[in-house]
Short mmCIF file of C-alpha atoms and ligand atoms in Angstrom, two decimals:
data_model
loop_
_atom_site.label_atom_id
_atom_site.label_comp_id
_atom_site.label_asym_id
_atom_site.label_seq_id
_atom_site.Cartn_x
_atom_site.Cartn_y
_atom_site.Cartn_z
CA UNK A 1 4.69 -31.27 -22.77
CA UNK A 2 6.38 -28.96 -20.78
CA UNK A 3 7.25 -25.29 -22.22
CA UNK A 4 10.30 -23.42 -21.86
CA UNK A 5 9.65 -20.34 -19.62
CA UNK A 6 9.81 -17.89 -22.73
CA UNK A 7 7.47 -19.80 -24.67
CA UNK A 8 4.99 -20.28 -21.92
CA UNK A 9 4.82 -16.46 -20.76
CA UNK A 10 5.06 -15.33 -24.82
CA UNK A 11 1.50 -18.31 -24.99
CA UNK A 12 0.19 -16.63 -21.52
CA UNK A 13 0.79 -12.95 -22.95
CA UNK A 14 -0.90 -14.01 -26.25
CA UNK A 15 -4.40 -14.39 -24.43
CA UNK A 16 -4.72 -12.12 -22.05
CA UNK A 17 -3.09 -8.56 -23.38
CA UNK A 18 -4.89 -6.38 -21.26
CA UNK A 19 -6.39 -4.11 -23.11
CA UNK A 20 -6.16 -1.26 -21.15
CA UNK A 21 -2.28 -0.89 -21.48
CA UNK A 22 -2.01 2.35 -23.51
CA UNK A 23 -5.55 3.00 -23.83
CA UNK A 24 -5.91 0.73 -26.68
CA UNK A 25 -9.28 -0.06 -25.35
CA UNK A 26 -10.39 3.99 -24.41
CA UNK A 27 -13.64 5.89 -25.84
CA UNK A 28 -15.76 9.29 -25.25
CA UNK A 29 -16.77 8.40 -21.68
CA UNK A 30 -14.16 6.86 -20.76
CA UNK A 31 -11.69 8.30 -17.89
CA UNK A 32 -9.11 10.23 -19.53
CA UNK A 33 -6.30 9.50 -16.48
CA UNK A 34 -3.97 12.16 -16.50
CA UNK A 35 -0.94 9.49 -16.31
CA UNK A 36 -0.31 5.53 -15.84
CA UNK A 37 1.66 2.88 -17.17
CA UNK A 38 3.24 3.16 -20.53
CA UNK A 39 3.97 -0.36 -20.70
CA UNK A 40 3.07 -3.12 -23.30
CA UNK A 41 3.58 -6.85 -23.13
CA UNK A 42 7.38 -6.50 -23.15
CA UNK A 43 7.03 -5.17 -19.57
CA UNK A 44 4.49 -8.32 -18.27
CA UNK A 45 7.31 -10.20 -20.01
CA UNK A 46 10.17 -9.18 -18.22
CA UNK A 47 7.73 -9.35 -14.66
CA UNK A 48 6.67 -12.43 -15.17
CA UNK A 49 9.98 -13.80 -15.83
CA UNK A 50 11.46 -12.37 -12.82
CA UNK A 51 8.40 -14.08 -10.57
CA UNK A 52 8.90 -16.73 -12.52
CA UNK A 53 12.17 -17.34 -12.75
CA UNK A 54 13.00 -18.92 -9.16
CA UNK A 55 15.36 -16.18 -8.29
CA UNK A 56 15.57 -14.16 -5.18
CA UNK A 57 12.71 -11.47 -5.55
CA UNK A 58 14.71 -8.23 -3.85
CA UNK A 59 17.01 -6.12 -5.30
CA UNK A 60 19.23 -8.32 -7.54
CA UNK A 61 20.80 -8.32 -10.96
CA UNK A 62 18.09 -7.38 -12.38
CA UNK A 63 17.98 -3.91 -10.59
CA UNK A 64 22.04 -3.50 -10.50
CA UNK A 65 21.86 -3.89 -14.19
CA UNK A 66 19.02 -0.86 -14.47
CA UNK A 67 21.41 1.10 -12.00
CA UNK A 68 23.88 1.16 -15.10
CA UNK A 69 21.41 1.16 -17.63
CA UNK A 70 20.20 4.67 -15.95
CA UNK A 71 23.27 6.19 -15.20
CA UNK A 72 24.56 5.63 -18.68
CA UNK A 73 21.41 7.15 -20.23
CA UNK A 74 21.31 10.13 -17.79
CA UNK A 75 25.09 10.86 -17.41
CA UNK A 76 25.93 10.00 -13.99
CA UNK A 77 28.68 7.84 -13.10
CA UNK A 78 26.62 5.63 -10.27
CA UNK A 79 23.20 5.00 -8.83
CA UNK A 80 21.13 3.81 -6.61
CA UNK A 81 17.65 1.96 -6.79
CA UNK A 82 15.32 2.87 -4.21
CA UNK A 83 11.33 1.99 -3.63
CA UNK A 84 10.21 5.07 -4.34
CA UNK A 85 11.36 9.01 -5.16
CA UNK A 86 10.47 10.12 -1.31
CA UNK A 87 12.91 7.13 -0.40
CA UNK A 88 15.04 8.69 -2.87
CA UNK A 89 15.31 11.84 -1.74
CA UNK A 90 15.67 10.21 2.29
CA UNK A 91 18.69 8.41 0.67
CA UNK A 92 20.25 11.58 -0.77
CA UNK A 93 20.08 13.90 2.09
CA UNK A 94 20.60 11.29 4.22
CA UNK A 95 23.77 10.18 2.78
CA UNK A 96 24.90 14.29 1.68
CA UNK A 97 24.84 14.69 5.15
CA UNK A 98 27.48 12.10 5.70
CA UNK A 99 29.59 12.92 2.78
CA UNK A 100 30.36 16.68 4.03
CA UNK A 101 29.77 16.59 7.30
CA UNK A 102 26.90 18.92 7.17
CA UNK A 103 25.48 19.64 10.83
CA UNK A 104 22.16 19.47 12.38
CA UNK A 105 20.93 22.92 11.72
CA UNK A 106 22.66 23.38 8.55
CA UNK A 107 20.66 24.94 5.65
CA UNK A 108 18.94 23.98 2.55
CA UNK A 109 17.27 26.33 0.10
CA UNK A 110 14.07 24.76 -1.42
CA UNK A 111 10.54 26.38 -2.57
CA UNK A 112 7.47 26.59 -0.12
CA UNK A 113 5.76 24.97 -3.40
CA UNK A 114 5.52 21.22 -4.52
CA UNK A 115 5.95 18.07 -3.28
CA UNK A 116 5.88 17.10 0.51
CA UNK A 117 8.68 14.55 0.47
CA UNK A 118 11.29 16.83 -1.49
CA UNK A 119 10.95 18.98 2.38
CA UNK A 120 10.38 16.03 4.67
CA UNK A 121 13.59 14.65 4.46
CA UNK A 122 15.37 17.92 4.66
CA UNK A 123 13.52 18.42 8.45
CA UNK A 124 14.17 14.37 8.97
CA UNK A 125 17.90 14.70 8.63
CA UNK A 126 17.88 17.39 11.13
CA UNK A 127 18.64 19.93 8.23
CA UNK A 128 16.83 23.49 8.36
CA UNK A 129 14.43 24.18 5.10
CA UNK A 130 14.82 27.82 4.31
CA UNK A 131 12.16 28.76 1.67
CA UNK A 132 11.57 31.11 -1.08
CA UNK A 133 8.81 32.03 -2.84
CA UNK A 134 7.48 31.29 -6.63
CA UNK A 135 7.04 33.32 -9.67
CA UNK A 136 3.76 33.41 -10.41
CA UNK A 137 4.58 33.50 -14.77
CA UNK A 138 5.91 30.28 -14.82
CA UNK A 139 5.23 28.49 -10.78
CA UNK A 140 8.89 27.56 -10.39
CA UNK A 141 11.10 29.32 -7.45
CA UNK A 142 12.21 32.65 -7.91
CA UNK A 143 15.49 32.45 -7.82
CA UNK A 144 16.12 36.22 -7.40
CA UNK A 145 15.13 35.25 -3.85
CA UNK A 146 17.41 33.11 -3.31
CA UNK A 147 20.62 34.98 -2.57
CA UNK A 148 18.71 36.91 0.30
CA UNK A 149 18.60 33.45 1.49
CA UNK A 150 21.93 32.28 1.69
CA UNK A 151 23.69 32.57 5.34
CA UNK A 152 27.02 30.95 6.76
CA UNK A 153 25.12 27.87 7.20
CA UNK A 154 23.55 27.48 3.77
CA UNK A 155 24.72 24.28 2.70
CA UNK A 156 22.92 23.67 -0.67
CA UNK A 157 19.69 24.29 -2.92
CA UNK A 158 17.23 21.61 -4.13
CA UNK A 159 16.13 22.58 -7.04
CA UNK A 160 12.60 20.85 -8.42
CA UNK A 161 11.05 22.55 -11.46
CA UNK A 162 7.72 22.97 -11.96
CA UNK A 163 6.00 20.22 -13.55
CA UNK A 164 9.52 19.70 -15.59
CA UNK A 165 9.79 23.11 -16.82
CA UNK A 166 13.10 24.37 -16.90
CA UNK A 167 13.83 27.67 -15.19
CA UNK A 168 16.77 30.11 -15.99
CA UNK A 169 19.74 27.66 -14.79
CA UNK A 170 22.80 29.87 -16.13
CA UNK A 171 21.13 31.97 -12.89
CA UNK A 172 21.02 29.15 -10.52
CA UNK A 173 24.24 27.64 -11.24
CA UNK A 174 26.08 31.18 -10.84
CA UNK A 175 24.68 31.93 -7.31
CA UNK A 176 25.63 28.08 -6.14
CA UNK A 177 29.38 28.77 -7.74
CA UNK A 178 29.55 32.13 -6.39
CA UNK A 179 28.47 31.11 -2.96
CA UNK A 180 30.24 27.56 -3.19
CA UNK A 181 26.76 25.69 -1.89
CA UNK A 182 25.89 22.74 -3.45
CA UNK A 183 23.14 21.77 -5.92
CA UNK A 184 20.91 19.12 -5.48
CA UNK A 185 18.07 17.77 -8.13
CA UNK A 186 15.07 16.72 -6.60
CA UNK A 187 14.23 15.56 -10.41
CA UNK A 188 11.42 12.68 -9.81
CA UNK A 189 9.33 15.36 -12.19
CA UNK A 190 11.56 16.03 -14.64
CA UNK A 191 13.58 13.37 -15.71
CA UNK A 192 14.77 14.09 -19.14
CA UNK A 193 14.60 18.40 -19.41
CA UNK A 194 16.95 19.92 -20.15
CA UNK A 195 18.81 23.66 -20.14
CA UNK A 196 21.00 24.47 -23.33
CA UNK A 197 21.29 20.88 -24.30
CA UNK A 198 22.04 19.33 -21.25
CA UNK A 199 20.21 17.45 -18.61
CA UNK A 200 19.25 19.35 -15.99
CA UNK A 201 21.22 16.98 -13.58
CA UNK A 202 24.29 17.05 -15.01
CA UNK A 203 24.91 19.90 -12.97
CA UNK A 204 23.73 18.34 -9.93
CA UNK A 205 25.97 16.75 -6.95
CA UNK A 206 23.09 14.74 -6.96
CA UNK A 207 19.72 13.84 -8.33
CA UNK A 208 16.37 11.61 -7.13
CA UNK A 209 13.96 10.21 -9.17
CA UNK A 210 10.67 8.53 -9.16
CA UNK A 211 8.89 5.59 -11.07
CA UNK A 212 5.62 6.40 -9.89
CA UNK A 213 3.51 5.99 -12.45
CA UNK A 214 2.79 9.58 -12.80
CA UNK A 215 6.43 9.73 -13.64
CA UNK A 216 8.09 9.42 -17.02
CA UNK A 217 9.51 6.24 -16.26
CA UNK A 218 7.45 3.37 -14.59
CA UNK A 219 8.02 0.54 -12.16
CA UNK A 220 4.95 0.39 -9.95
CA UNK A 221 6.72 2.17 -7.00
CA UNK A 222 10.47 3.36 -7.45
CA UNK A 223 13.29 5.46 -7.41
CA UNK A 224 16.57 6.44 -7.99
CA UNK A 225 19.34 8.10 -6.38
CA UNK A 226 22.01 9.35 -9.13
CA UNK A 227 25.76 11.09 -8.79
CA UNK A 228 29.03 11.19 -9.97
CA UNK A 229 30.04 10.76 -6.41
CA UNK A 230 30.90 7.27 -5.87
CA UNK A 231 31.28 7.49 -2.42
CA UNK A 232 28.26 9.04 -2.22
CA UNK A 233 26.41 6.39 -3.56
CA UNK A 234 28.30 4.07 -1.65
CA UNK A 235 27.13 5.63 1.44
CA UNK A 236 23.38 5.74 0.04
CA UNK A 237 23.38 2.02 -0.29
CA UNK A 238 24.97 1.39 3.19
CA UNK A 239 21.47 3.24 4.29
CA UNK A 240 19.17 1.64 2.01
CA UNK A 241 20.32 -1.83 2.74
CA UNK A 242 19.61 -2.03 6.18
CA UNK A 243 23.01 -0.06 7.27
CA UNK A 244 25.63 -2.70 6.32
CA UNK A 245 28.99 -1.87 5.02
CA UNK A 246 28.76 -4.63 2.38
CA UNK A 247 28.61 -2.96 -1.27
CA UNK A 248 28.31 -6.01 -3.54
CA UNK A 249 25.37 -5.68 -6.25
CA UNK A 250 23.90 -8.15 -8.53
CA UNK A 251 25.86 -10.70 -9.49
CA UNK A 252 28.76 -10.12 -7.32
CA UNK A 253 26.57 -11.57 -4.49
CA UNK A 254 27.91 -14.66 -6.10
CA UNK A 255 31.39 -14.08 -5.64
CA UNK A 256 32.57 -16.32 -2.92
CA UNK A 257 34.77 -13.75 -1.28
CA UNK A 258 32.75 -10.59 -2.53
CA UNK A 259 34.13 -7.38 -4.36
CA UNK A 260 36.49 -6.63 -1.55
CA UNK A 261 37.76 -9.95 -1.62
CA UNK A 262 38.41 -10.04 2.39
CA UNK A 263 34.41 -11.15 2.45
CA UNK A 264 35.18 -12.87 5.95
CA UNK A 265 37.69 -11.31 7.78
CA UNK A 266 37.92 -9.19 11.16
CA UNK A 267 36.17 -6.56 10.07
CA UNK A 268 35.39 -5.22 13.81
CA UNK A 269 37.58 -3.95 16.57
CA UNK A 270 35.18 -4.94 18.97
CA UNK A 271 34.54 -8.45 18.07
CA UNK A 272 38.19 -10.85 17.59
CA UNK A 273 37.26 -13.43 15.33
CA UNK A 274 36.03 -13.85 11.91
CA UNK A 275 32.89 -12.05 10.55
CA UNK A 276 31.07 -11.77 7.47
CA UNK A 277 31.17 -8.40 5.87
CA UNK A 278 26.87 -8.93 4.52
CA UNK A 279 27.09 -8.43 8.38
CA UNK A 280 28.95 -5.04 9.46
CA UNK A 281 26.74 -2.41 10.22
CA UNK A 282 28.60 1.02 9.46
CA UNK A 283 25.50 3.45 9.68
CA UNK A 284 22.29 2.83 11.45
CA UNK A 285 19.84 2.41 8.06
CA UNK A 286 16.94 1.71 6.38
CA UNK A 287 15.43 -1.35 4.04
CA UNK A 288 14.31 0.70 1.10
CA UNK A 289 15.05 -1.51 -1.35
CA UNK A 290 13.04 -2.19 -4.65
CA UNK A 291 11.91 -5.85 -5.99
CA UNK A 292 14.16 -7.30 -8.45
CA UNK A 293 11.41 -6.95 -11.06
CA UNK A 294 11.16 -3.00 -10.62
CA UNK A 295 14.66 -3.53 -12.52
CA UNK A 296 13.65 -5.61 -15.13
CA UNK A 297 10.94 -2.81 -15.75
CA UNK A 298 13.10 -0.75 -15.53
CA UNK A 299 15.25 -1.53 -18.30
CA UNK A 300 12.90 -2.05 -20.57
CA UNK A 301 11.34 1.12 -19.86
CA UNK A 302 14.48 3.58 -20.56
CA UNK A 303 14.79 2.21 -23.81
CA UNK A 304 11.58 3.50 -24.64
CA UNK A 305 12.80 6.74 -23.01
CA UNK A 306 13.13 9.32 -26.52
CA UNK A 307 9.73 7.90 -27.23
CA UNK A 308 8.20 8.71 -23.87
CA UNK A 309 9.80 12.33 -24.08
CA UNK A 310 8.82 13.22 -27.37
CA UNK A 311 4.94 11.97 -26.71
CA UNK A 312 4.87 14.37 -23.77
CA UNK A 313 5.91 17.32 -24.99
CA UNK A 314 3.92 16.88 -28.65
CA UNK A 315 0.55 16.25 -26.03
CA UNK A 316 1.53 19.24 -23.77
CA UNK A 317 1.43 21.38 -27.11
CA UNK A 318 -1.93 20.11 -28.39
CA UNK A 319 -3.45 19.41 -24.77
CA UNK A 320 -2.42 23.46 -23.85
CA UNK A 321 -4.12 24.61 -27.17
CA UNK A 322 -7.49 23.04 -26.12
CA UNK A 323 -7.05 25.17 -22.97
CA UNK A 324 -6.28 28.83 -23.92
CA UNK A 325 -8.66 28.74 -26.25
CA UNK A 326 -10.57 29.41 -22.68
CA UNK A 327 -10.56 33.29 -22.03
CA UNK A 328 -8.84 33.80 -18.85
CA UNK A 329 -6.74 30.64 -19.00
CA UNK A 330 -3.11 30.07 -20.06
CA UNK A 331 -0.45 27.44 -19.72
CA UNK A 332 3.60 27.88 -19.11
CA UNK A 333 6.15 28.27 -22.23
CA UNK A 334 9.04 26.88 -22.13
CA UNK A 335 12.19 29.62 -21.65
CA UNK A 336 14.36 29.71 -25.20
CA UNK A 337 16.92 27.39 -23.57
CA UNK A 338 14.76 24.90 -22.20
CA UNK A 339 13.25 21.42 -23.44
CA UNK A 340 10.85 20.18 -20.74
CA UNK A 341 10.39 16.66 -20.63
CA UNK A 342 6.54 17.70 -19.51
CA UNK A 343 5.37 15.89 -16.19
CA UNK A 344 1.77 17.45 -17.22
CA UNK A 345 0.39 20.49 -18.12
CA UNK A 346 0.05 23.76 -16.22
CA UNK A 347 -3.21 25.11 -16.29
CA UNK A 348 -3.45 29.23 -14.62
CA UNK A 349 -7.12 30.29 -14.39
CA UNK A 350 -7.72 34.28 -14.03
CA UNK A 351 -9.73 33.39 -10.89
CA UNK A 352 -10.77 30.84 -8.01
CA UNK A 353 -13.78 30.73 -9.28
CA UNK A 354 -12.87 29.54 -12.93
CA UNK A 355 -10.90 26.97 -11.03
CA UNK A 356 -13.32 25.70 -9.48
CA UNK A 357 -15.73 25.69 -12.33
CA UNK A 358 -13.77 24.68 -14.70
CA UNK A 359 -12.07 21.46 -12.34
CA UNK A 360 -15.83 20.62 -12.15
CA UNK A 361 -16.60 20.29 -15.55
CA UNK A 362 -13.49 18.37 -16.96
CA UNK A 363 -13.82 16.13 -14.01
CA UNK A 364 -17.79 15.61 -14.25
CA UNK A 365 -16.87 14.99 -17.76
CA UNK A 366 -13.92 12.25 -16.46
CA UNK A 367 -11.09 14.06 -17.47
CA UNK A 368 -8.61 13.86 -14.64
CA UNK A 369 -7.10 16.57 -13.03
CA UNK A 370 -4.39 17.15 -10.56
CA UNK A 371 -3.59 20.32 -7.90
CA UNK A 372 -0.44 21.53 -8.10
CA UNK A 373 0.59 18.85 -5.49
CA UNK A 374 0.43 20.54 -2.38
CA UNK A 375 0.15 24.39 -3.68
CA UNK A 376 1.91 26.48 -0.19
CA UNK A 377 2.96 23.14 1.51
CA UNK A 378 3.73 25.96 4.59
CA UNK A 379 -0.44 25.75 4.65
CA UNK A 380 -0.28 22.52 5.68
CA UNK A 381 -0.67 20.79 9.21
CA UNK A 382 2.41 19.19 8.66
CA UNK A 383 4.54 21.61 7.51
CA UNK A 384 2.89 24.80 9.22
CA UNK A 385 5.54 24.72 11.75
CA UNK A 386 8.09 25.42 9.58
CA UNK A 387 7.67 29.25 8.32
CA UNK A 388 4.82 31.44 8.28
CA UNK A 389 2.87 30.58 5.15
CA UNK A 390 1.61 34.16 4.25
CA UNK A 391 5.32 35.36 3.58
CA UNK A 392 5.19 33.48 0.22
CA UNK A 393 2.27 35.84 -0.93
CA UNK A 394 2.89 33.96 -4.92
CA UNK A 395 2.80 30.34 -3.60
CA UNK A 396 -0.51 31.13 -1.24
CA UNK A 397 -2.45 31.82 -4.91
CA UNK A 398 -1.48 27.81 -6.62
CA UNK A 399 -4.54 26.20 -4.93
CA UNK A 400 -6.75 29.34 -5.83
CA UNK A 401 -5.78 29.28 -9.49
CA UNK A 402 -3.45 26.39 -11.01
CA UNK A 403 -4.38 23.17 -11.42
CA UNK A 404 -2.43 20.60 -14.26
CA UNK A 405 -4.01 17.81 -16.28
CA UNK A 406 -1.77 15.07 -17.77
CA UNK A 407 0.26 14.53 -21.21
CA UNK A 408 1.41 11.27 -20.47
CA UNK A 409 2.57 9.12 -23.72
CA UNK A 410 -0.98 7.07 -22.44
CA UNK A 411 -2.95 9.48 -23.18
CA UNK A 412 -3.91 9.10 -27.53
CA UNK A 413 -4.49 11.68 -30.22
CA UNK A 414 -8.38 10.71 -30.12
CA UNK A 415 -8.55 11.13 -26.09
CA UNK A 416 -6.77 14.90 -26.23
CA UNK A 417 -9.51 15.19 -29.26
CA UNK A 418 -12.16 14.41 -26.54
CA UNK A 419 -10.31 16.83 -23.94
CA UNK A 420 -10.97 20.11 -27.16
CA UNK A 421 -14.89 18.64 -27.13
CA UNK A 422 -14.95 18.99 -23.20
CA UNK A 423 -12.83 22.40 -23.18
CA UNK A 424 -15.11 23.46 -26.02
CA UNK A 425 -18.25 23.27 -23.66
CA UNK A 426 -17.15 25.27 -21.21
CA UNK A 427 -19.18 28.55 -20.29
CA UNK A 428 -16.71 31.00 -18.80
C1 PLP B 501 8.90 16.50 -7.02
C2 PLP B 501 8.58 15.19 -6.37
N1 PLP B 501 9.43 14.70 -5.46
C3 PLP B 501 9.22 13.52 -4.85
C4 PLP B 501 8.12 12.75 -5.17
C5 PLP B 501 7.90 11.44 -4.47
O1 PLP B 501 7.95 10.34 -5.34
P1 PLP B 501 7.26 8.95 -4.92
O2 PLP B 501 5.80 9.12 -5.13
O3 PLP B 501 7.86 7.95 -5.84
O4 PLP B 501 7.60 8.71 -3.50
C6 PLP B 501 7.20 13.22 -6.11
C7 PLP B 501 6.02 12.42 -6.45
O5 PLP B 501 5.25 12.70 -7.34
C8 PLP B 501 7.44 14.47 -6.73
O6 PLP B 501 6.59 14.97 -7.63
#
């Protein structure tokens, strides 16, 4: 007899529920990963019926309807689905450039400290990366830097806090209003903080995000591109999809004659005859478009979202105790305003030494831990050319001294248990 597709994948799901989803299956000895997929067997569902379900596998109504899903949940009026956060940000300085006619040259304020693809695309899109330093008490930019920074050519500030962790945004948002620059979120850390009650990107022109599965949200690979711009976002999927001019999503692929209802017209001065709009190449772009899948994921992810944000910060709390009871070690406190949406906890040793000691153990002992991404990316052969990396005194001591190990909502009360026993057994 043959099943209906529900029934089947709900039989298939029944047997094999891998055990490893949330750790149901962990023990002492065991890696303790510092992240991964917080997904059950409604997440397998949702794949499988995608694979399953005969459709087209790219981008399709299954990632248009996550595109609202997300901007609903995260208060922005439009978005963008992307195959990863680095894509993301591409997209979004990509398509800023269009949208005010910023030159090659123009500026962008960002920190010397983090990620390599929140500065890549910044030097890709022929804009300059002016840098600032950190503060060492809680990693993130100091942003009493930044106005030294600002010239006639500063066109905006990307702002990416510290493993989520919220700095003083009343300060931020002043100097971008005061010198009438733009802020942009690179927030693939930190979805969900936020700075006196509000996300941290509703302040934002525009905000990226990542579904990594470090990331608070996850769909394998992913990311998003969100604004209240809808232009904006119109222009970031012209570049995404492959340059065309074309902005039907999901189901209005099926319309006959499309969302502009002139679907084949003379849409080009150069050409006299009839052409299909899927076919009018207004930018030169990209193909940086996610499976339809990723959206199914996706959805089914955000609604665990409160969960997911909750779990993190209640593990950053019980994971940082464990720590300082270390001498010589502390973590980062949140600032009175600020609810981090924790992407992992910060862990400051007193010296390279105890870093290096102390990495040892908790990884000898299988708990995973992480650099501070890239520490002084301006160390790096790829970004060396950029600025001299010993101006940024505070960002050249993150490799010597930080490191962060995870709070994701995988990681259970008896696994941060097993985190105090290793912590316990460490000889300063
Ligand atoms: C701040 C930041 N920006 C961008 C990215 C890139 O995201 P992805 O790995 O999805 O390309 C990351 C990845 O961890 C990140 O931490």
């Amino acid at each position: 007899m043959k099943l209906p597709m529900d029934d089947l994948i709900s039989e298939l799901l029944k047997e094999v529920s891998p055990p490893y989803l949330a750790n149901k299956d962990w023990e002492p000895g065991k890696p303790v990963y510092y992240s991964g997929p917080y997904w059950d067997n409604k997440e397998l569902k949702v794949t499988l019926k995608s694979l399953l379900g005969g459709k087209w596998l790219p981008a399709g109504e299954e990632v248009s309807r996550f595109e609202r899903k997300f901007s609903k949940k995260f208060n922005k009026k439009h978005s963008l689905m992307v195959n990863s956060g680095s894509s993301a940000n591409l997209i979004m300085f990509s398509a800023l450039k269009k949208r005010y006619g910023w030159q090659d040259g123009d500026e962008i304020i960002v920190s010397c400290v983090g990620f390599p693809t929140t500065i890549a695309p910044i030097v890709q899109c022929g804009l300059t990366p002016v840098f600032v330093d950190i503060d060492f008490s809680d990693l993130n930019w100091d942003v009493s830097q930044i106005e030294d920074k600002i010239s006639l050519r500063t066109r905006g500030v990307i702002s990416s806090p510290v493993l989520a962790n919220p700095y003083n945004y009343d300060q931020i948002l002043d100097i971008c209003e005061r010198n009438k620059i733009k802020l942009i979120a690179d927030n693939c850390d930190a979805l969900g903080s936020k700075w006196r009650g509000k996300y941290l990107t509703d302040h934002a022109i525009a905000a990226s995000c990542s579904f990594y599965p470090a990331h608070h949200i996850c769909t394998g690979e992913g990311g998003m591109v969100s604004s209240d711009d809808e232009e904006l976002i119109r222009i970031a999927r012209t570049l995404a999809w492959w340059g065309r001019d074309c902005y039907c999503v999901g189901a209005q692929n099926k319309l006959a004659d499309g969302v502009c209802t002139k679907r084949f017209s003379k849409w080009i001065e150069k050409y006299d005859g009839i052409i299909d709009h899927k076919y009018v190449y207004t930018q030169m772009g990209y193909n940086l478009k996610p499976l339809d899948f990723q959206g199914a994921v996706g959805c089914v992810q955000i609604d665990k979202f409160e969960d997911i944000h909750q779990k993190r910060r209640t593990n950053k709390k019980l994971v940082q105790k464990h720590f300082e009871k270390i001498p010589g070690i502390r973590s980062v406190e949140e600032l009175p305003h600020a609810e981090a949406s924790w992407f992992g906890v910060p862990i400051i040793c007193d010296s390279k030494d105890t870093k290096n000691r102390l990495t040892k153990h908790l990884e000898d002992n299988k708990v995973q831990t992480r650099n501070y991404f890239a520490g002084n990316l301006l160390m790096h052969p790829g970004y060396s050319h950029l600025d001299y990396y010993k101006n940024y005194p505070n960002s050249c001591k993150v490799l010597d001294l930080v490191f962060f190990v995870g709070c994701s909502p995988t990681i259970t009360e008896p696994m941060i248990d097993y985190i105090g026993t290793v912590t316990s057994k460490f000889k300063k």
